[in-house]
Coordinates of N, CA and C in Angstrom, one line a residue:
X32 N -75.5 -65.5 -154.2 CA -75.7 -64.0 -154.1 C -74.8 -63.5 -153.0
X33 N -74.0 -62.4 -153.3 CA -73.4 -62.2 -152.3 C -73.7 -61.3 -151.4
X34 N -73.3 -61.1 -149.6 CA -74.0 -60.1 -149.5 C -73.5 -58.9 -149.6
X35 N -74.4 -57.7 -149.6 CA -74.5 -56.4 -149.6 C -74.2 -55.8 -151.2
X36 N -74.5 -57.4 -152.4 CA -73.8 -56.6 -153.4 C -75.1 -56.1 -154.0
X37 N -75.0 -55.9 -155.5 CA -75.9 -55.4 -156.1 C -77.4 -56.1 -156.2
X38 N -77.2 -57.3 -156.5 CA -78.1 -57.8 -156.6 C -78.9 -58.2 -155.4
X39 N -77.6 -58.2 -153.8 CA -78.4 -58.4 -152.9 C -79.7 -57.3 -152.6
X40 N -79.2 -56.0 -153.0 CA -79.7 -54.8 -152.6 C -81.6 -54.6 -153.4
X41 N -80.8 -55.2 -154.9 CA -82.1 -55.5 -155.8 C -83.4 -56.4 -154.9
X42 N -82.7 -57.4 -154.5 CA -83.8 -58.3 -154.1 C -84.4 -57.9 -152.9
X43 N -83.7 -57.0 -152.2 CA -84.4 -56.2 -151.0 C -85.2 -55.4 -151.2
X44 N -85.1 -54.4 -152.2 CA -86.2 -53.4 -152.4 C -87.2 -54.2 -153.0
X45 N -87.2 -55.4 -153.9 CA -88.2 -56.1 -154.1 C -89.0 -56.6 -152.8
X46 N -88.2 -57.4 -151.8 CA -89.3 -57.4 -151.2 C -90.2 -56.7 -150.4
X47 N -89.9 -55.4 -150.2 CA -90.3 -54.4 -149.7 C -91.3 -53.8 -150.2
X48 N -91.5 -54.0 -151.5 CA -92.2 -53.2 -152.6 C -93.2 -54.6 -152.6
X49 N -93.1 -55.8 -152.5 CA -94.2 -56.8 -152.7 C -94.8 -57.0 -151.3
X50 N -94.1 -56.3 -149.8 CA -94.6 -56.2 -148.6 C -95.7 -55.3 -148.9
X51 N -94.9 -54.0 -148.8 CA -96.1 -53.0 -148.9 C -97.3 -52.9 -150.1
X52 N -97.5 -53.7 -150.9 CA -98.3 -53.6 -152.0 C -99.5 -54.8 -151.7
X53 N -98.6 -55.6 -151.1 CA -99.4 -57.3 -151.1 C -100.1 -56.5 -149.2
X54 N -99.4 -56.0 -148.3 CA -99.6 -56.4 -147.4 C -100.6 -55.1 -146.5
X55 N -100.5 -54.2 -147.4 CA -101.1 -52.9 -147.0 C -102.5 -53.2 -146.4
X56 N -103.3 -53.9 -146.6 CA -104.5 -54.2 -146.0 C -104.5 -55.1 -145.3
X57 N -103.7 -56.1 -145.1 CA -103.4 -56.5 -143.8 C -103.5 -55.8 -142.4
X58 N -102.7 -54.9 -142.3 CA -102.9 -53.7 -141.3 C -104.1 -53.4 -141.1
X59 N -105.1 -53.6 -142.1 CA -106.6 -53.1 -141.8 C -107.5 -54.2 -140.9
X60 N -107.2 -54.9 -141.2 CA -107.6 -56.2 -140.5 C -106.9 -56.0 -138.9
X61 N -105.8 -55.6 -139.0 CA -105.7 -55.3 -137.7 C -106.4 -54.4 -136.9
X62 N -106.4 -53.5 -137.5 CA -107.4 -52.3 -137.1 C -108.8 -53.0 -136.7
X63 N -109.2 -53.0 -137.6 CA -111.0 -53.9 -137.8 C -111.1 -54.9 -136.5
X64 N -109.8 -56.0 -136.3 CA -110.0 -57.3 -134.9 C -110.2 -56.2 -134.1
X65 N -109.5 -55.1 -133.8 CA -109.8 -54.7 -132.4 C -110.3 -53.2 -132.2
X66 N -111.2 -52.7 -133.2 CA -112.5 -52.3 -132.9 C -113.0 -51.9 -132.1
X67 N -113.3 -53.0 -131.4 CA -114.3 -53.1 -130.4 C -113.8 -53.4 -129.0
X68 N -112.9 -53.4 -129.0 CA -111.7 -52.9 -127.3 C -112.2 -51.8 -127.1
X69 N -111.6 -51.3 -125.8 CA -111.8 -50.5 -125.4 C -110.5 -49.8 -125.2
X70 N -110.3 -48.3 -125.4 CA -109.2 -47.5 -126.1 C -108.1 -48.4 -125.4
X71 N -108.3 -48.0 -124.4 CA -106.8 -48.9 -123.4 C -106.4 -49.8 -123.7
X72 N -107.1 -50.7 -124.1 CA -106.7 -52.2 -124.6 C -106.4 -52.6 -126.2
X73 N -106.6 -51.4 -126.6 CA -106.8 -51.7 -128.4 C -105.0 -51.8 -128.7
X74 N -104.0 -50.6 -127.9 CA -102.7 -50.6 -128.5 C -102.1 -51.9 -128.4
X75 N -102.2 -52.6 -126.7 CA -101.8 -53.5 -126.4 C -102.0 -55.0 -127.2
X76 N -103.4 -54.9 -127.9 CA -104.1 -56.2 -128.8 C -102.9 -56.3 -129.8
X77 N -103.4 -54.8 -130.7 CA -102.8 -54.5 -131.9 C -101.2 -54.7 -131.9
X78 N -100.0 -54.5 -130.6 CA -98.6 -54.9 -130.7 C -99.0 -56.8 -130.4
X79 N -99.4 -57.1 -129.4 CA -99.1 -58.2 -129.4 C -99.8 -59.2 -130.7
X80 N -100.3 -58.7 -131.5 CA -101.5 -59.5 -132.4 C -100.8 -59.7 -133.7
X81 N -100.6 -58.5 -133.5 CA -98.9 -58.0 -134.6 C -97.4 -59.1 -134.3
X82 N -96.8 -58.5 -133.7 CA -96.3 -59.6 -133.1 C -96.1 -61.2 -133.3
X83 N -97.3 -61.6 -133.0 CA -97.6 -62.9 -133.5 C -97.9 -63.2 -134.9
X84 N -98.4 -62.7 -135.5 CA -98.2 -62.3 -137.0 C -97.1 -62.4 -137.7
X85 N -96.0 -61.8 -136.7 CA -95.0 -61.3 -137.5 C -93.9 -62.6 -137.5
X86 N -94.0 -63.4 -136.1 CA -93.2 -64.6 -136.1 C -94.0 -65.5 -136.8
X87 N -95.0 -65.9 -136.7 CA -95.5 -67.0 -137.7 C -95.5 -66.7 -139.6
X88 N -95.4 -65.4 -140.1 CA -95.0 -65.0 -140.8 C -93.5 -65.5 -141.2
X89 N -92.3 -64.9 -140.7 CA -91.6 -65.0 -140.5 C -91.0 -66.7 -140.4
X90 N -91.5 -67.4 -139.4 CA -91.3 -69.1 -139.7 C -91.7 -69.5 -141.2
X91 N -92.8 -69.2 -141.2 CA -93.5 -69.9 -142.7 C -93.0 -69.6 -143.9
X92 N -92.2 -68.0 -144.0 CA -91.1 -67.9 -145.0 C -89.8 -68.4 -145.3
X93 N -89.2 -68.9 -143.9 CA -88.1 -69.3 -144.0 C -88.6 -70.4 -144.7
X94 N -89.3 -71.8 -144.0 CA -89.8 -72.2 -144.4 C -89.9 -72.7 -145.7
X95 N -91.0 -71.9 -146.7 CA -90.7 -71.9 -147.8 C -89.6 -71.5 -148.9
X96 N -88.7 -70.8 -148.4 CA -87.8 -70.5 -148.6 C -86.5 -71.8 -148.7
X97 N -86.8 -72.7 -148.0 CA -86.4 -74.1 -147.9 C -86.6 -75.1 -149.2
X98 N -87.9 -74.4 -149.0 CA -88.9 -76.0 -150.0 C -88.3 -75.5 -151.5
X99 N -88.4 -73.9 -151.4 CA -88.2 -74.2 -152.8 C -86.9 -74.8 -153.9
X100 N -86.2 -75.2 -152.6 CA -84.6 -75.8 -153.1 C -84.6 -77.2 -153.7
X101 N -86.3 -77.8 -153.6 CA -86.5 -79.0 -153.8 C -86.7 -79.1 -155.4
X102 N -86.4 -79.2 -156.6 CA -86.5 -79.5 -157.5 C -87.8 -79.7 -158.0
X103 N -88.4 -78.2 -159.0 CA -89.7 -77.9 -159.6 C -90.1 -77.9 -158.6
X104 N -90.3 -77.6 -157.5 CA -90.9 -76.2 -156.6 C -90.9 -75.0 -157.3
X105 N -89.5 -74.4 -156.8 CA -89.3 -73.2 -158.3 C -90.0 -72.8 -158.9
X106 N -90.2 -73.5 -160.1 CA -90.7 -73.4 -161.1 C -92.6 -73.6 -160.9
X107 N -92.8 -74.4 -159.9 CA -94.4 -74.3 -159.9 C -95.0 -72.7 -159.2
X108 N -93.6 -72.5 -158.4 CA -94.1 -71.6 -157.1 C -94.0 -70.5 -158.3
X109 N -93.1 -70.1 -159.2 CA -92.9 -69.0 -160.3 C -94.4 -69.1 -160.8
X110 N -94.8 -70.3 -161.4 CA -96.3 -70.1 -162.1 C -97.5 -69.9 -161.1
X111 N -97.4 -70.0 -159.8 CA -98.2 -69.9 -158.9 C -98.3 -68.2 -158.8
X112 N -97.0 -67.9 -158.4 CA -96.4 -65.9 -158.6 C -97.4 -65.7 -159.5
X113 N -97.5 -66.0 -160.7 CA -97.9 -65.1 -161.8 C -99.3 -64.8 -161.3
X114 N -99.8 -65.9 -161.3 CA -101.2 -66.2 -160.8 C -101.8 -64.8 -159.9
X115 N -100.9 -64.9 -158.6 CA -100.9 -64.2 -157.9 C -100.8 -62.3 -158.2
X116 N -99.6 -62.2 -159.3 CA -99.5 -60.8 -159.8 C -100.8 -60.5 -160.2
X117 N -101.6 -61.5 -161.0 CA -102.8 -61.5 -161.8 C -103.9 -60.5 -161.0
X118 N -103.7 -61.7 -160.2 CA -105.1 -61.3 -159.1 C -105.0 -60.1 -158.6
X119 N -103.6 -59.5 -158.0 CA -103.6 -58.2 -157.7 C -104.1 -57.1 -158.4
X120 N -103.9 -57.4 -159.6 CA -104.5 -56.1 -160.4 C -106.1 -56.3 -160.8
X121 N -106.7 -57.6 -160.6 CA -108.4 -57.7 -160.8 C -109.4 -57.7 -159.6
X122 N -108.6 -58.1 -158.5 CA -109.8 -58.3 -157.7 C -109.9 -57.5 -156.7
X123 N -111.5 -56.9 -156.2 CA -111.2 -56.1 -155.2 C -111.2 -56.9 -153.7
X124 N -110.5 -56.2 -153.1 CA -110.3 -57.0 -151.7 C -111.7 -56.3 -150.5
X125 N -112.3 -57.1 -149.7 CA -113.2 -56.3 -148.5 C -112.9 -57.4 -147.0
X126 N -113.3 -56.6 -146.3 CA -113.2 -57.4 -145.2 C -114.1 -57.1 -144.1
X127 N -115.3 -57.4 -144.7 CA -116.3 -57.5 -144.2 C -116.4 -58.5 -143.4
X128 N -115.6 -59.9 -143.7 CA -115.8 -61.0 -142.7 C -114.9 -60.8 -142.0
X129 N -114.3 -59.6 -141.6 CA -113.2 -59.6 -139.9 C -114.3 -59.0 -139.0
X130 N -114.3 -60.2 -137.9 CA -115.1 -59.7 -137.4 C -114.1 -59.1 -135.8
X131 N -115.0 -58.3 -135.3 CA -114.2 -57.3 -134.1 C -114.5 -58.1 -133.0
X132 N -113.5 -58.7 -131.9 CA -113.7 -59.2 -130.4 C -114.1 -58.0 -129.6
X133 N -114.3 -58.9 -129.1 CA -115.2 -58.3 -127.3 C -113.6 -58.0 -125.9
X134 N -113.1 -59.0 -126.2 CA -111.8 -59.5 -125.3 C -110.5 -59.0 -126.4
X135 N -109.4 -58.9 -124.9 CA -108.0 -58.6 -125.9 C -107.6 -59.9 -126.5
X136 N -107.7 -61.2 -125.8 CA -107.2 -62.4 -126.3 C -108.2 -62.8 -127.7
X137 N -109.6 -62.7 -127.7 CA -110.2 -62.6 -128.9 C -109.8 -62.0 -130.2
X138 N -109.3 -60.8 -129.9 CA -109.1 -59.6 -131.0 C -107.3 -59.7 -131.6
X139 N -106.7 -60.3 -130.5 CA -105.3 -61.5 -131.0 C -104.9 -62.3 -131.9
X140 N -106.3 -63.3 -131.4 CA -106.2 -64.2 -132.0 C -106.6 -64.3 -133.2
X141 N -107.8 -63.2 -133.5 CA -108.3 -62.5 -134.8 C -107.3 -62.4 -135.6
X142 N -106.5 -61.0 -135.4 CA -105.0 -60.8 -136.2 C -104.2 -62.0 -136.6
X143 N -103.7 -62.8 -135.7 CA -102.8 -63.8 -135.8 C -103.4 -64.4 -136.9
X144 N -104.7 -65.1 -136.8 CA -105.3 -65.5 -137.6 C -105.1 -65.3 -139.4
X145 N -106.2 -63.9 -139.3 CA -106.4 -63.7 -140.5 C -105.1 -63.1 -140.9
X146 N -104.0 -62.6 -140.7 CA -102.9 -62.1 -141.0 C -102.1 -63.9 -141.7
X147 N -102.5 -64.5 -141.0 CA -101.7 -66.1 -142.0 C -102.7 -66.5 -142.4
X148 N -103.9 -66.2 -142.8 CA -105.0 -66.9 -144.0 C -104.5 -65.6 -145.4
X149 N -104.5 -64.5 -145.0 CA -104.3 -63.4 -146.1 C -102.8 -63.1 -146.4
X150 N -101.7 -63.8 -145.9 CA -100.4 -63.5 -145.8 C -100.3 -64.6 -146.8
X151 N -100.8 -65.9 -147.3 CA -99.9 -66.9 -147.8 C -99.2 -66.4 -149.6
X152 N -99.8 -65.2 -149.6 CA -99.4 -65.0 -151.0 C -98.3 -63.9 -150.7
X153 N -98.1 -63.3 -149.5 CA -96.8 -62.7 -149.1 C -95.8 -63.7 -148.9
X154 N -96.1 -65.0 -148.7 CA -95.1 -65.4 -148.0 C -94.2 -66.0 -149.5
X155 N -95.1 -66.7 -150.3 CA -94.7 -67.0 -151.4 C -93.5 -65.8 -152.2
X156 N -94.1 -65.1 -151.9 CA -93.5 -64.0 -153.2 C -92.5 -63.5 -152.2
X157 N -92.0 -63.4 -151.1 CA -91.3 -63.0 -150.3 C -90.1 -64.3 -150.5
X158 N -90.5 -65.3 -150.4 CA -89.4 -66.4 -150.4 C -88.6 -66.2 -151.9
X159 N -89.9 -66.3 -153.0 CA -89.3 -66.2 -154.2 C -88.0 -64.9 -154.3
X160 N -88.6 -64.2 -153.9 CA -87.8 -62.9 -154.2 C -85.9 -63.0 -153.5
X161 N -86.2 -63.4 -152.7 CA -85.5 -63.9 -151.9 C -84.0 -64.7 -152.2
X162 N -84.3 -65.6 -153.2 CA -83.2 -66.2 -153.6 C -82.8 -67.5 -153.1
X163 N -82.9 -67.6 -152.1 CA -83.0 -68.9 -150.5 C -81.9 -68.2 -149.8
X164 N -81.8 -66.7 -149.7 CA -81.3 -65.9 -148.8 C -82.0 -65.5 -147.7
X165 N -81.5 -66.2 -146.6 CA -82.3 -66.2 -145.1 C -82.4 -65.1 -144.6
X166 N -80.8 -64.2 -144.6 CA -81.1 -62.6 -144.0 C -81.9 -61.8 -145.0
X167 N -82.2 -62.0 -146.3 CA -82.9 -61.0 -147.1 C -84.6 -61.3 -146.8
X168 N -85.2 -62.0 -146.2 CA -86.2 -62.7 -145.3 C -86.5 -61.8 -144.3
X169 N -85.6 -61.8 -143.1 CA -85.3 -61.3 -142.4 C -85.3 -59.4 -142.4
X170 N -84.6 -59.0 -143.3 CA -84.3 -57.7 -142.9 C -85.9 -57.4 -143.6
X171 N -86.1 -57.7 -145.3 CA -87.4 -57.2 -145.7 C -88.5 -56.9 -144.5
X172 N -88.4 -58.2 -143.4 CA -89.5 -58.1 -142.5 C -89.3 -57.0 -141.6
X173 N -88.5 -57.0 -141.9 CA -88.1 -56.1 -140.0 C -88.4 -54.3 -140.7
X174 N -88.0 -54.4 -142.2 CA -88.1 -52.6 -142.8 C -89.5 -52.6 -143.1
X175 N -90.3 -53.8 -143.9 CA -91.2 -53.2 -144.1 C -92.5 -53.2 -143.3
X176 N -92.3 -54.5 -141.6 CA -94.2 -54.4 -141.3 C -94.1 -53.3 -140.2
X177 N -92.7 -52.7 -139.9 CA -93.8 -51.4 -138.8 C -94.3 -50.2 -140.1
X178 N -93.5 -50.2 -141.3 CA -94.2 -49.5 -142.4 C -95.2 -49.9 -142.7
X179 N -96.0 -50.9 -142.6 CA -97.0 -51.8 -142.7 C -97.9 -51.3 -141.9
X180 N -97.4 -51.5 -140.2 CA -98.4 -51.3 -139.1 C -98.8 -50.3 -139.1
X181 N -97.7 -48.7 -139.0 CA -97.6 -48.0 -138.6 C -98.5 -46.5 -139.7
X182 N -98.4 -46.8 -141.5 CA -98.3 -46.3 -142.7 C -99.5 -47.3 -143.1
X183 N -100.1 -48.0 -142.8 CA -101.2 -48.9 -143.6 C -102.2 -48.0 -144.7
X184 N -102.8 -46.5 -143.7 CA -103.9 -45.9 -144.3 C -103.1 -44.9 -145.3
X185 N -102.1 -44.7 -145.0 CA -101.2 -43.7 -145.9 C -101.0 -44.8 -147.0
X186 N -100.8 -45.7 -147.0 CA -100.0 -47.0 -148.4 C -101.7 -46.8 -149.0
X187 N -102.7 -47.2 -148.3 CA -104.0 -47.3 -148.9 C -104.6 -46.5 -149.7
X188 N -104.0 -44.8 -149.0 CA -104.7 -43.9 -149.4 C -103.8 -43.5 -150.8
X189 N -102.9 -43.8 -150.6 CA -101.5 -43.9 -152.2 C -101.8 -44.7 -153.1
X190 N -102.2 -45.7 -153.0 CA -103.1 -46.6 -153.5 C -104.1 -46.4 -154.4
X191 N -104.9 -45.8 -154.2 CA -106.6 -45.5 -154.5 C -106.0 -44.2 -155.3
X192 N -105.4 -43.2 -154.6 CA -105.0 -42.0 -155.5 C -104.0 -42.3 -156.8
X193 N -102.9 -43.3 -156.8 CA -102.1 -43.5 -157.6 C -102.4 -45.0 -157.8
X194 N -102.8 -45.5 -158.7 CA -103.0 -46.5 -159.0 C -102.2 -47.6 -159.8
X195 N -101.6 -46.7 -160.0 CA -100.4 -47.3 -160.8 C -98.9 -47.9 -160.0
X196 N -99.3 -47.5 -158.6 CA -98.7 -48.1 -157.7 C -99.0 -49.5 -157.7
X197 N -100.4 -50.2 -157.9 CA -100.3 -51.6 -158.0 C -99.9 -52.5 -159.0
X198 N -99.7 -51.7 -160.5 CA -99.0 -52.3 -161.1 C -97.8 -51.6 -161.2
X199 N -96.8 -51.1 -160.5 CA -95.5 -51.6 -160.2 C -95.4 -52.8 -158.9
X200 N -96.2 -52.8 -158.2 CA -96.1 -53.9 -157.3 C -96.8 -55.3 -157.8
X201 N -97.1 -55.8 -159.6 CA -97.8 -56.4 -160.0 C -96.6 -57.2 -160.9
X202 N -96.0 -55.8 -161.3 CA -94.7 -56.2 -162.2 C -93.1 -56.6 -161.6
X203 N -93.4 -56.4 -159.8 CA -92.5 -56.5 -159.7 C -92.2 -58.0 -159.4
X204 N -93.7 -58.3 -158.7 CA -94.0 -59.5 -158.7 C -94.1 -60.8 -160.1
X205 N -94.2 -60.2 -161.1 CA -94.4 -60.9 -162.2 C -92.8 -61.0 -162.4
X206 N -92.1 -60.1 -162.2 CA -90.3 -60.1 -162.5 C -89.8 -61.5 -161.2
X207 N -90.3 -61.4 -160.2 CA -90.1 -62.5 -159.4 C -90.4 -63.6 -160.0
X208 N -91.4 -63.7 -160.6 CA -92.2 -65.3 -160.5 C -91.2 -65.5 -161.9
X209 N -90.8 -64.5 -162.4 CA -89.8 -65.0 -163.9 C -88.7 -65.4 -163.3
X210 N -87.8 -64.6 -162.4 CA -86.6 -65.2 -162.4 C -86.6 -66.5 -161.3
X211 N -87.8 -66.9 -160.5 CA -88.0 -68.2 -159.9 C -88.0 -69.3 -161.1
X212 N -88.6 -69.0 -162.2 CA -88.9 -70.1 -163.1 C -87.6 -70.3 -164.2
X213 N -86.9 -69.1 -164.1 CA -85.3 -69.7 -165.3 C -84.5 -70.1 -164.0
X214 N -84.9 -69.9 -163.2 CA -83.9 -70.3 -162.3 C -83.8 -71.5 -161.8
X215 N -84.9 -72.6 -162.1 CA -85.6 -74.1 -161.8 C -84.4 -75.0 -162.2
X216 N -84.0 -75.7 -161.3 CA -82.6 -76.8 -161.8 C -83.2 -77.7 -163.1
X217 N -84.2 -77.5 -163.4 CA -84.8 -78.5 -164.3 C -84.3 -77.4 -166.1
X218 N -84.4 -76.7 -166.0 CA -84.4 -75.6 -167.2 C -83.1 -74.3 -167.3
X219 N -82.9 -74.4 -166.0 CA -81.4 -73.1 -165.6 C -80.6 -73.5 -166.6
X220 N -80.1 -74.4 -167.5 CA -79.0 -74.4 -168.3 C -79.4 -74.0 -169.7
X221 N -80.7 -74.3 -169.8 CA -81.2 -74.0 -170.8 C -81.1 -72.4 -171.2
X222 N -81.4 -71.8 -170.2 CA -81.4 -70.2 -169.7 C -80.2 -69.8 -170.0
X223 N -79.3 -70.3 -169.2 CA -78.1 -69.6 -169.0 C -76.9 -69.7 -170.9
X224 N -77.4 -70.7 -171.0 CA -76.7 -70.4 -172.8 C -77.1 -70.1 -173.4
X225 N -78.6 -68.8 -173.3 CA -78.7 -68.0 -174.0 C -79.4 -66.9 -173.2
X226 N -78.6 -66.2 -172.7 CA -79.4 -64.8 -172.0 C -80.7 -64.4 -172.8
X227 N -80.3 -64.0 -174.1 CA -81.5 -63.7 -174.9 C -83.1 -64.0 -174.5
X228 N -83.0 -65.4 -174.7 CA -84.2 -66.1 -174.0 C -84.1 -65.8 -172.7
X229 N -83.7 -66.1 -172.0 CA -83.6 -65.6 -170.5 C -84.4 -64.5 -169.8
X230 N -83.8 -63.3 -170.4 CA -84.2 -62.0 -170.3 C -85.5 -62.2 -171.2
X231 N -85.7 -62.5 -172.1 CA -86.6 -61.7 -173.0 C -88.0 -62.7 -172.4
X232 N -87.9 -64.0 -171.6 CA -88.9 -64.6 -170.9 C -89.5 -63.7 -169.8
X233 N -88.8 -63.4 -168.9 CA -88.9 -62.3 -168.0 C -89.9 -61.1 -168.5
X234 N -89.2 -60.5 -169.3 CA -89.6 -59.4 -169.3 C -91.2 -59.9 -170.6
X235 N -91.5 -60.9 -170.9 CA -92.5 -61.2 -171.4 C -93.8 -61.4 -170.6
X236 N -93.0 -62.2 -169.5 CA -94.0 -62.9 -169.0 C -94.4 -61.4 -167.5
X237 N -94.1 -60.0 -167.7 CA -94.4 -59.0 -166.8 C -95.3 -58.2 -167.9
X238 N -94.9 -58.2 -169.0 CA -95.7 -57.8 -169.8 C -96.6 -58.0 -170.1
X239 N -97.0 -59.8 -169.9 CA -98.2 -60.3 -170.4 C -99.9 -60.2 -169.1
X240 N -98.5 -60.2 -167.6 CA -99.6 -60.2 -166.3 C -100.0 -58.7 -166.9
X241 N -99.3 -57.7 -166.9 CA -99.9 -56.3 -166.7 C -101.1 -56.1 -167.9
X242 N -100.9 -56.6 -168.8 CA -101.6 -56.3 -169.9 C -103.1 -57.4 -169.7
X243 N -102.7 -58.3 -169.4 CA -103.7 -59.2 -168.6 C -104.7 -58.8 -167.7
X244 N -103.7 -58.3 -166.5 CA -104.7 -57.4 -165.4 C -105.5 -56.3 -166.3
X245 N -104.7 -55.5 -166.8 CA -105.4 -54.3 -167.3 C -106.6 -53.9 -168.0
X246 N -106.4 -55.3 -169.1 CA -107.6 -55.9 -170.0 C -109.3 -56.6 -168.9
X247 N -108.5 -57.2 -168.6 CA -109.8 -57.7 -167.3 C -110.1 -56.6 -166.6
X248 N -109.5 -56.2 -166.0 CA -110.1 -55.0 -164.8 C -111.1 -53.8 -166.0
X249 N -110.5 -53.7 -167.5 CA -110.9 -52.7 -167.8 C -112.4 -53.5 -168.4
X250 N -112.9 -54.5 -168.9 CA -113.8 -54.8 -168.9 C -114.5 -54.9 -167.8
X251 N -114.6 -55.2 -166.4 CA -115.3 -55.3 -165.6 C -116.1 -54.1 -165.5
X252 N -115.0 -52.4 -165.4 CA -115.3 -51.6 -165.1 C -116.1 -51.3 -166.7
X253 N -116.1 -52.1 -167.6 CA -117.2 -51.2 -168.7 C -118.8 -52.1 -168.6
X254 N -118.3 -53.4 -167.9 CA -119.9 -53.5 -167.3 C -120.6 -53.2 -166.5
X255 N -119.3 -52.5 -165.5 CA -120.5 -51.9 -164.2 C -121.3 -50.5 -164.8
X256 N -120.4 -50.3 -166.0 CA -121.1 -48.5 -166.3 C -122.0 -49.1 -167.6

């Protein structure tokens, strides 16, 4: 991929769009660790808690971003994506178990924490997206988490009102986990001598999460009524 070209540009707004969708309640969790500070101490938790979030984030992408060079990685981490697109559109998220510290180092460590127990499906779909392009890693992080920190209740509240915001952030992610899996050194030739298949796997396998999600979610909601 080259940079600044088109396709660099593509895979940026993707990750941007799987930050903010995957990551928007993260930020709540940040909010939630430190609670229970006291005003003075809550800004200072919340940059430094952040912060550390954002480098261990940050490591663990590159990171994967490595692994997946390893032959069928790719391709498991593409089927793992879908998985992941799935769940976004069925399950509701709560965070009832964040609990609020007493201390600034408590309420830190909280963030740090739960931000890399609830991040591991950012980090996946971030590497995927990616390409094994180390600055496209990089810049996605740096544009989208003070949009993240800063916009969390605004993303949330866009969210709940537009709903259809999570499935474009469901498909965009399902368009990831496709082009990770033709792109697998085990099958890429197969792909590439017929676009046809290529393309029309892709765009199957986004059709099949959304219709997936939509089906499930819509039964759930006809047994709660």
């Amino acid at each position: 991929m080259e940079l600044f070209s088109v396709e660099f540009f593509q895979a940026l707004v993707s990750i941007i769009i799987i930050d903010l969708v995957l990551a928007g309640d993260n930020a709540i969790v940040i909010g939630l660790a430190a609670r229970n500070l006291p005003k003075d101490k809550q800004k200072p938790a919340i940059i430094w808690g952040t912060v550390g979030a954002i480098v261990i984030r940050a490591v663990a992408t590159l990171a994967v971003v490595w692994l997946l060079k390893i032959p069928g990685l790719l391709l498991a981490g593409g089927l793992l994506l879908i998985w992941i697109a799935y769940k976004l559109l069925v399950e509701e998220k709560d965070h009832e178990d964040v609990k609020a510290s007493q201390s600034m180092m408590g309420a830190i460590q909280t963030i740090i924490i739960a931000d890399a127990v609830m991040g591991l499906d950012n980090v996946l779909a971030i590497a995927g997206a990616a390409h094994s392009h180390y600055l496209l890693v990089i810049l996605g992080l740096l544009i989208s988490v003070p949009i993240i920190i800063w916009g969390s209740t605004v993303i949330l509240r866009l969210i709940e009102r537009y709903p259809m915001i999570i499935y474009i952030g469901a498909g965009v992610l399902a368009w990831t986990a496709g082009k990770m899996i033709v792109d697998e050194p085990f099958v890429k030739e197969f792909f590439e001598g017929d676009p046809l298949i290529k393309y029309g796997l892709e765009i199957l396998i986004i059709l099949g999460v959304l219709l997936a999600g939509w089906t499930t979610k819509r039964r759930k909601q006809t047994a709660q009524n």
